[in-house]
Short mmCIF file of C-alpha atoms in Angstrom, two decimals:
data_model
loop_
_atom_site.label_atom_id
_atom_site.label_comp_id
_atom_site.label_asym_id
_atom_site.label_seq_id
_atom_site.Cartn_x
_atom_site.Cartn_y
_atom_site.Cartn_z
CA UNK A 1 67.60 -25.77 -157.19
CA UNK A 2 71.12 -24.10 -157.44
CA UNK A 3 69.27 -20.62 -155.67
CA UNK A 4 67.71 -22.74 -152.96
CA UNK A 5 71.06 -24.28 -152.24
CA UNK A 6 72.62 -20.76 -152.18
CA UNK A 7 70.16 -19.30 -149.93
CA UNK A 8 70.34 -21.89 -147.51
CA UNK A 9 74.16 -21.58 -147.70
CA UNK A 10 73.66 -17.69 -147.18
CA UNK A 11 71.49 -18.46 -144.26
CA UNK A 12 73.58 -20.77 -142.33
CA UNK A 13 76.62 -18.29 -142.80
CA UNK A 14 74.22 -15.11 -141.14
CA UNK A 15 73.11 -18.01 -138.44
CA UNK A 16 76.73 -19.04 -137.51
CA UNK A 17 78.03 -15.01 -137.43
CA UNK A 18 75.17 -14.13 -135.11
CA UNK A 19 76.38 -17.07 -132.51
CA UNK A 20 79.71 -15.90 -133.09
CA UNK A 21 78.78 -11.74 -132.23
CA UNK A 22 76.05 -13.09 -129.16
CA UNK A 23 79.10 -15.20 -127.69
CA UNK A 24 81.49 -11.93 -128.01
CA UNK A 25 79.16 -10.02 -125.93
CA UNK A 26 79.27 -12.22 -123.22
CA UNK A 27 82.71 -13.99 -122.75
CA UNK A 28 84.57 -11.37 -124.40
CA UNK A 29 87.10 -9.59 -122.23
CA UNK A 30 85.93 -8.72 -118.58
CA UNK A 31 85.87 -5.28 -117.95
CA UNK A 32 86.94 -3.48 -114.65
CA UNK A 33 84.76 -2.84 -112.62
CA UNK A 34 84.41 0.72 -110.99
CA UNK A 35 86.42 1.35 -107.85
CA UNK A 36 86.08 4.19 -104.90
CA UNK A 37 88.12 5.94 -103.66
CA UNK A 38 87.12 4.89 -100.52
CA UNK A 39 87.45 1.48 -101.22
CA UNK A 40 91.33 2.12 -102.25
CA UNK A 41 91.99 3.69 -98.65
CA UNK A 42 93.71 1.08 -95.68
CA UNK A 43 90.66 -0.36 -93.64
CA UNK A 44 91.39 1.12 -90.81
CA UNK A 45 88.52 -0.50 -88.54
CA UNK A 46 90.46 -4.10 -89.19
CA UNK A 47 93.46 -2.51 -89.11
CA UNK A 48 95.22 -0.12 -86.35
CA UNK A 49 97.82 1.43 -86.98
CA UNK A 50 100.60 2.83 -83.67
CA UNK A 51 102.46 5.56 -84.74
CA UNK A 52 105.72 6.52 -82.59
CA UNK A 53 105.66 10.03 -80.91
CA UNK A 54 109.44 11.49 -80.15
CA UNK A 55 109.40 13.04 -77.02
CA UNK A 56 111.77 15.81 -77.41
CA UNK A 57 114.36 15.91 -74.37
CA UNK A 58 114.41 19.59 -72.51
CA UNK A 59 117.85 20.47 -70.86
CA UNK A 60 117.12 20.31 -66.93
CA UNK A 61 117.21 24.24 -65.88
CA UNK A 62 119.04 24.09 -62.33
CA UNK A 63 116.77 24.85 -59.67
CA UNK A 64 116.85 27.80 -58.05
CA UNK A 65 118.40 27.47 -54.35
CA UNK A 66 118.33 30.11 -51.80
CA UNK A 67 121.29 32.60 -49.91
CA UNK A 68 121.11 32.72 -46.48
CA UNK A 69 122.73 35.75 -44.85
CA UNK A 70 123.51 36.45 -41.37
CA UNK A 71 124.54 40.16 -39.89
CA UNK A 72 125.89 41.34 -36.97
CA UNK A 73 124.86 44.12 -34.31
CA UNK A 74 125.78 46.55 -36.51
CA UNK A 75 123.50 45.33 -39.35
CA UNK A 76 125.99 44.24 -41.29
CA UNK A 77 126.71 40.87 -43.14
CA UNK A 78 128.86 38.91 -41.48
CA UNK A 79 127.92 35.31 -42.96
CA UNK A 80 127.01 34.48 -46.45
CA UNK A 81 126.07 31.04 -47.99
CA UNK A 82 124.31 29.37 -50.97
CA UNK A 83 123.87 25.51 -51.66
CA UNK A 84 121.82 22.73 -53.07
CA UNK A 85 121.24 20.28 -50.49
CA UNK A 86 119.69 16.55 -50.42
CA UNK A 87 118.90 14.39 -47.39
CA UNK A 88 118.79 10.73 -47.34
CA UNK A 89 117.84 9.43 -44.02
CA UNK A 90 116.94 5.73 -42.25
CA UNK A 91 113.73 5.57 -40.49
CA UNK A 92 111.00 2.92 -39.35
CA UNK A 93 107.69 2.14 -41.37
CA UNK A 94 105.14 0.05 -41.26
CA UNK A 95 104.23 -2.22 -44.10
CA UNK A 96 102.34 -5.02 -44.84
CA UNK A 97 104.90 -7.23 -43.09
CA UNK A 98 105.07 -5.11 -40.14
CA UNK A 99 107.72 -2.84 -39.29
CA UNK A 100 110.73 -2.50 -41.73
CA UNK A 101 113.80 0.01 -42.16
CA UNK A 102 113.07 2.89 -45.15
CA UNK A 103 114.80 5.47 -46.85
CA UNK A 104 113.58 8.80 -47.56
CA UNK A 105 115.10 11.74 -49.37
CA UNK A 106 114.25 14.92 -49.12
CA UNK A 107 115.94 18.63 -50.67
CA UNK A 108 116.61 22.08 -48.95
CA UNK A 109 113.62 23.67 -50.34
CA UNK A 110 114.13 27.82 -51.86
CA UNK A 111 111.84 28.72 -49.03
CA UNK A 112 113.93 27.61 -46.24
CA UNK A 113 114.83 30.68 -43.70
CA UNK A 114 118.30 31.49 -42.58
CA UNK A 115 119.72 32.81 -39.58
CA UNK A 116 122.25 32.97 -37.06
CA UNK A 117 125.25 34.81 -35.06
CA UNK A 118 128.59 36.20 -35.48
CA UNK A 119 130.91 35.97 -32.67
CA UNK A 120 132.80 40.11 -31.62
CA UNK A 121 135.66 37.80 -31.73
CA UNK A 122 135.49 36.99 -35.09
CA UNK A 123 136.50 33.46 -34.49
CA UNK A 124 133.14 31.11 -34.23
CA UNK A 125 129.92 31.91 -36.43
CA UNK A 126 126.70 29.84 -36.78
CA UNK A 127 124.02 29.13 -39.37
CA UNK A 128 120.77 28.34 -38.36
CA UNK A 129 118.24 27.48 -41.35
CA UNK A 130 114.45 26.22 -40.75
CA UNK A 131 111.80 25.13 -43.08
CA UNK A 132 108.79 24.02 -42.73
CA UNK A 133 107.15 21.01 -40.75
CA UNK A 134 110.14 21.69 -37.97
CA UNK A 135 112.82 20.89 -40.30
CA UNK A 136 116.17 22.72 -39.10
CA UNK A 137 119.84 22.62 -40.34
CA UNK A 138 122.63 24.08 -37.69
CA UNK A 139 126.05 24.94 -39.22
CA UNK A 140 129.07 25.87 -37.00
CA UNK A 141 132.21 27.45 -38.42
CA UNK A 142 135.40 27.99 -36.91
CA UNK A 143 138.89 29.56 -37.49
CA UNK A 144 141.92 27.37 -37.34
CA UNK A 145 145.08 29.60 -36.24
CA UNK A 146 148.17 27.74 -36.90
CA UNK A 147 151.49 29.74 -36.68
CA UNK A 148 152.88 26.75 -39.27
CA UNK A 149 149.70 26.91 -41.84
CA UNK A 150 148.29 30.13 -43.26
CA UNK A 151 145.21 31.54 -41.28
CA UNK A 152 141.83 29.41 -42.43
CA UNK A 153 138.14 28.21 -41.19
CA UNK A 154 135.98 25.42 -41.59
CA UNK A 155 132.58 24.01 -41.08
CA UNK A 156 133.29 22.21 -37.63
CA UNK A 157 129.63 21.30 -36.95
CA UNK A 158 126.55 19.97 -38.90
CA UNK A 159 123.14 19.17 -37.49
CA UNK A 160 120.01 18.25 -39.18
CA UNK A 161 116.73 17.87 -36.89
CA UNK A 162 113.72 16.15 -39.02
CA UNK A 163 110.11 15.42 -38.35
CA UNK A 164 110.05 11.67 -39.03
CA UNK A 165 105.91 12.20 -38.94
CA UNK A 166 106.32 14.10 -42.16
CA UNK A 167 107.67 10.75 -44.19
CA UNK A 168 105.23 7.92 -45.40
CA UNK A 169 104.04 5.01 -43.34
CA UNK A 170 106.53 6.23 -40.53
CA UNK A 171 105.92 4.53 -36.99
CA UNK A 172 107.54 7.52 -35.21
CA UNK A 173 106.16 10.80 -34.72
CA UNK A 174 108.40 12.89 -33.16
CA UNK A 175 112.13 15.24 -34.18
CA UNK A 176 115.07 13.42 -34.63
CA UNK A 177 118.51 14.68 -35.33
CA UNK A 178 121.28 13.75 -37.11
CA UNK A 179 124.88 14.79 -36.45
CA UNK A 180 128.22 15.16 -37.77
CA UNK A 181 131.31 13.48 -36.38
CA UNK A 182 133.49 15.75 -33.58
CA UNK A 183 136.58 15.74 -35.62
CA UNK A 184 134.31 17.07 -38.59
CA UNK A 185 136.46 19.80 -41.18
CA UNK A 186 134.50 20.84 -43.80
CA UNK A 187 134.27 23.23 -46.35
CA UNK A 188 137.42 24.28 -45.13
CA UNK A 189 139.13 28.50 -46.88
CA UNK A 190 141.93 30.78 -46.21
CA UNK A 191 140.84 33.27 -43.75
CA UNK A 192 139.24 36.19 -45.99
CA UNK A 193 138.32 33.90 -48.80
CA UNK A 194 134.85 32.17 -49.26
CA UNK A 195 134.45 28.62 -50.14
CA UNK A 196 133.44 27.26 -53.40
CA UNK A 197 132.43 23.94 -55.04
CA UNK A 198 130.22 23.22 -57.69
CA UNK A 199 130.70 19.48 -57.56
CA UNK A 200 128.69 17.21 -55.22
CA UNK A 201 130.15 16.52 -51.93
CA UNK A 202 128.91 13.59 -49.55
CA UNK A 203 128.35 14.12 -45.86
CA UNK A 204 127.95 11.21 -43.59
CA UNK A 205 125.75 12.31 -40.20
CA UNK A 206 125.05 9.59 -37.34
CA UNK A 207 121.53 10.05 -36.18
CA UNK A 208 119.83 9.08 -32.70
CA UNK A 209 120.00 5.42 -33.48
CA UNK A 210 123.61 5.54 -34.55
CA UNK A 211 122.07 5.45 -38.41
CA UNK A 212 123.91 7.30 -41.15
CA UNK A 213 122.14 10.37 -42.72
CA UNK A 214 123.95 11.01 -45.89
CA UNK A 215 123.80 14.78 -46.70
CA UNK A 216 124.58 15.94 -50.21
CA UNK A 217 125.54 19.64 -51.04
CA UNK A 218 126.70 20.72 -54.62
CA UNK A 219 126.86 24.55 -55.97
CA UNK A 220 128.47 25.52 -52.55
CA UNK A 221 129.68 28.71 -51.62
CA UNK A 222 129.88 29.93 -47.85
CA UNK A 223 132.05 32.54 -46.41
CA UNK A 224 131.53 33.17 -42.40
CA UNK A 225 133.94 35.44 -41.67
CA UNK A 226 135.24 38.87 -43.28
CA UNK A 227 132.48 39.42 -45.67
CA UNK A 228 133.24 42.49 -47.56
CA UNK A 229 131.25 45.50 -46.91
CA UNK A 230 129.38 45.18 -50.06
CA UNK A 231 128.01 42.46 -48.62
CA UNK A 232 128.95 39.80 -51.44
CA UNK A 233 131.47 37.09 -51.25
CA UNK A 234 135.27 37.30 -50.90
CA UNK A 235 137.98 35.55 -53.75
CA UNK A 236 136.90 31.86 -53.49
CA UNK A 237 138.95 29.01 -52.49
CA UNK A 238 137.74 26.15 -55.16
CA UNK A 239 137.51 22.85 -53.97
CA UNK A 240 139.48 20.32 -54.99
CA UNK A 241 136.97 18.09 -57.23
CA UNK A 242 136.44 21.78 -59.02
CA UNK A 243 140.19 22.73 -59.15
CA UNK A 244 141.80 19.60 -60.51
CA UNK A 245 142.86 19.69 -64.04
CA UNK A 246 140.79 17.23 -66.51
CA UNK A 247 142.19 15.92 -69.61
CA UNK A 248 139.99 17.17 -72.03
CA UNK A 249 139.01 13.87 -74.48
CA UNK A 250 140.28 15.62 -77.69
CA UNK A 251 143.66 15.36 -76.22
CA UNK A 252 143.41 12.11 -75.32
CA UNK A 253 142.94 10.66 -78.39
CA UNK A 254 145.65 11.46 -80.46
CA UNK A 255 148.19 10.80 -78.07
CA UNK A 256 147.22 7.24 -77.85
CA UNK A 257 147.87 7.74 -81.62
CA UNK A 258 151.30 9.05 -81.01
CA UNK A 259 152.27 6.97 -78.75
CA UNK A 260 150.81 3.32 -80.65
CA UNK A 261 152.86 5.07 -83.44
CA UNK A 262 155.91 5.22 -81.46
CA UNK A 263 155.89 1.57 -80.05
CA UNK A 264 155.30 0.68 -84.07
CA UNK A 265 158.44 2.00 -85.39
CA UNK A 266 160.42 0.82 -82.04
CA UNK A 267 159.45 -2.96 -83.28
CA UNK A 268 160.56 -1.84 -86.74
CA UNK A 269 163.65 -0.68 -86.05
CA UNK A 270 164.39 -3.78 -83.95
CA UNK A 271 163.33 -6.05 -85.93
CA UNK A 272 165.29 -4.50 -88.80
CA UNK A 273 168.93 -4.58 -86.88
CA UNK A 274 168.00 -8.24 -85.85
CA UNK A 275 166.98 -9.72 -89.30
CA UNK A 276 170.67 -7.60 -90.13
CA UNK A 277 172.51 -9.08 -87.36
CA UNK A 278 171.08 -12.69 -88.46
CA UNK A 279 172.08 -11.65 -92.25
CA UNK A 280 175.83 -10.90 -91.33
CA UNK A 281 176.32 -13.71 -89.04
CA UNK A 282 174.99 -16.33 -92.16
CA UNK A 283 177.33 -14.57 -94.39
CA UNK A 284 180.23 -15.12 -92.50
CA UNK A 285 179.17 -18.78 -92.06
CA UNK A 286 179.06 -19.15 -95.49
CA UNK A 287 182.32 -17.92 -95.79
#
């Protein structure tokens, strides 16, 4: 009886450790399952990603602008000039409202064509420069002999014809020209010396319909009289936007210093001979 009772115990023991290991097997810890590397990577169909390009900023070169020269008889160079120049003029387009007033700008192109005369005189020269689509700019210079002022010359003349065809939408098709005023001094030098200005310089023309034509000129230099025979330009008389004296910033700066400085210690000092003053006068009070 006593075996019976042990086998049966023995047998209940095995049956209970086999539940135990089958239940292990199956709700022991959970393994991890297998990942790709592809599955690891950003799903980029769901997901798009903008990335910011830098456009790097390239210093403007300065654009090449042409020399006109102009010779005399004797094949020689009696006019020199070089400029930059940009034309804003008014002219009549039609829109989809019907006629309206436009702007349009154009530049002196590098392929423009100079020419001109030289007066035996040597008092009055001219500068004649065409481009294309009958496009012409007409420059008269003068010399201004005053027995008070040193010898000089000046621009005394500025003309612009334009083909008002050439510009978008325009109603017109025909030249018009712009012109300077009669009491007009420009680019004005001592006699023997060329003019120079790099700075920008505004011209106001008045065309046919009594509209302003605003000419702009920078990187200037003209001489029309007493070129040298090497056929380059004379000492330069600077303009006035060139020749004036800037500040420079670094300067600036610590003089404001300085000078905040200075007011500082004036309050101190004041302050300190007042609060003394007050001081004495209490004292003597008190006496």
């Amino acid at each position: 009886m006593v075996d019976k009772g042990r086998l049966r115990i023995l047998a209940g023991i095995l049956f209970v450790t086999t539940l135990v290991h089958a239940n292990n097997s199956t709700v022991g810890p959970t393994s991890t399952p297998a990942v790709s590397s592809s599955e690891l990577l950003p799903n980029t169909s769901a997901v798009t990603r903008t990335r910011e390009t830098t456009t790097a900023v390239i210093p403007t070169q300065q654009p090449s602008q042409p020399t006109f020269t102009v010779k005399d008889n004797n094949d020689t160079v009696c006019l020199l000039a070089t400029f930059n120049a940009t034309f804003n003029v008014s002219y009549q387009a039609m829109t989809g409202d019907g006629k309206s007033e436009e702007q349009y700008s154009f530049n002196l192109p590098d392929t423009a064509l100079g020419g001109g005369d030289c007066e035996k005189d040597g008092t009055n020269a001219m500068l004649h420069i065409t481009w294309e689509g009958g496009f012409i700019l007409h420059m008269e210079f003068k010399v201004k002999d005053d027995p008070k002022l040193p010898k000089s010359w000046y621009a005394s003349v500025i003309e612009l014809t334009y083909n008002v065809s050439m510009f978008p939408d325009a109603v017109q098709e025909e030249l018009h020209t712009s012109k300077s005023k009669k009491d007009l001094e420009c680019f004005k030098a001592v006699f023997g010396n060329s003019y120079k200005c790099m700075s920008s310089k505004q011209i106001d023309l008045l065309n046919d319909d009594n509209k302003t034509t605003i000419m702009e000129v920078s990187r200037v230099q003209i001489q029309p009289f007493s070129v040298p025979d090497t056929g380059a330009f004379s000492s330069a008389t600077e303009c006035q936007a060139d020749s004036a004296p800037k500040a420079p910033l670094d300067n600036v700066i610590p003089i404001a210093v300085a000078a905040t400085l200075a007011a500082l210690i004036l309050v101190i000092i004041i302050i300190y001979f007042v609060t003394k003053k007050y001081n004495s006068s209490s004292y003597k009070a008190m006496d």
